[in-house]
Amino acid sequence: MITRQAFGTTASGIPVEKITLQAHGLTASFLTKGVTLQSVRLEGVAHDLTLGSDTLSDYEGKMRHHGSLVVPVVNRLSGGRARVNGAELAFERNQAGKHTLHSGAAGGQHKVWEIEQLTETHVTLGLRLPDGEGGFPGNRHIRARLSIGPGPALRMEVTAETDAPTLFNAANHSYWNLDGTETWAGHELRIAANHYLPTTEDFTPTGEIAPVAGAMDFRRGRVVTPEDTVLDTNFCLSGGRQALREVLWLRGRDGVSLTVATTESGIQVYDARNAARPGRGFHEGLAIEAQAWPDAPNHPGFPAIDLRPGEPVTQVTEWRFNR
């Protein structure tokens, strides 16, 4: 079952809707602003599993990235630059005046998407980005298809097309706390990655592809706390897009579990040390973002994030829940 309802109006006067999907014991609500995953409820669990808000203005303020679909390029572009089709391009340097983070003000997470298709089983939201916006070339059409099933699993398929060579690397930026507690302390985290990307003090990749070891090794899974686990890190899953496979497992102290499956080559995990909902503290949830490797155009050894005319790109991520 899918329902839709008004969720308010943006500061610029654009109406926003909330779309709720319900099936297989799972209820998930998205906003048309930024394809924002606003709520996830699992049958038999009293609390929400993702960090959301019932107030639209929160999503235009401190929570502008919470739950959103970041496009066209998630994460960082070092120096606010990249080469595309042989041309050196410049983008908004919205991170400390040095780097581009989440595509800057041109990011699709700040825009209201259109409902392109709504059926009994899925909804498709669409966004058109004009050539040159934010420095990114190409008239681009991006679609996000949302559905539930089989079982209590939420699926997002993101497809992008362009009429000129450009860059594309999308990610959902939801924060997760499976216990409904003040922080994610006590969750068990496992990641199927043998390598990760070390970063500079500005959180941009150094270019090294390092073997996981010590605090960065989650292959066997371990209980984590904010004191012993400091993360704003991309874990390298593969050298390019692959068939959908399970890559990350998160389990709360009460037994609620989340398995993330994706087609993407990397997964960014952020500890929320500087991200908080109004009235809440830091480290409330873990951001888990399936994506290609960040800053790829500036590192020849990283899998490319090119999007070319006539060659649509599709990224798929599933969140599978259990208790």
CSV table of N, CA and C in Angstrom, one decimal, residues 15 18 31 59 91 116 187 197 200 239 296-298 304:
chain,number,residue,atom,x,y,z
A,15,PRO,N,5.4,23.3,-2.4
A,15,PRO,CA,4.8,22.2,-1.6
A,15,PRO,C,5.6,20.9,-1.6
A,18,LYS,N,4.7,13.9,1.6
A,18,LYS,CA,5.2,12.7,2.2
A,18,LYS,C,4.5,11.4,1.6
A,31,LEU,N,10.0,11.9,1.6
A,31,LEU,CA,9.6,13.3,1.2
A,31,LEU,C,10.0,13.5,-0.2
A,59,TYR,N,14.6,20.0,7.7
A,59,TYR,CA,15.3,19.5,6.5
A,59,TYR,C,15.9,20.6,5.6
A,91,PHE,N,33.8,23.8,-9.3
A,91,PHE,CA,32.5,23.6,-8.6
A,91,PHE,C,32.5,24.5,-7.3
A,116,GLU,N,6.8,11.0,-10.7
A,116,GLU,CA,6.6,10.6,-12.1
A,116,GLU,C,5.7,9.4,-12.3
A,187,HIS,N,26.0,-0.9,19.1
A,187,HIS,CA,25.6,-1.6,17.9
A,187,HIS,C,26.8,-2.5,17.4
A,197,LEU,N,39.8,4.0,2.3
A,197,LEU,CA,40.5,5.2,1.7
A,197,LEU,C,41.0,6.1,2.9
A,200,THR,N,42.9,13.1,4.3
A,200,THR,CA,43.6,14.2,4.8
A,200,THR,C,42.8,14.8,6.0
A,239,GLY,N,36.2,-2.9,-7.4
A,239,GLY,CA,36.9,-2.0,-8.3
A,239,GLY,C,35.9,-1.4,-9.3
A,296,ALA,N,36.7,10.5,-7.0
A,296,ALA,CA,37.2,9.6,-8.1
A,296,ALA,C,37.9,10.3,-9.2
A,297,PRO,N,37.3,11.4,-9.8
A,297,PRO,CA,38.0,12.1,-10.9
A,297,PRO,C,39.4,12.6,-10.7
A,298,ASN,N,39.7,12.8,-9.4
A,298,ASN,CA,41.0,13.4,-9.1
A,298,ASN,C,42.0,12.3,-8.7
A,304,ALA,N,36.0,5.0,-12.1
A,304,ALA,CA,35.4,6.2,-12.6
A,304,ALA,C,34.0,6.4,-12.3
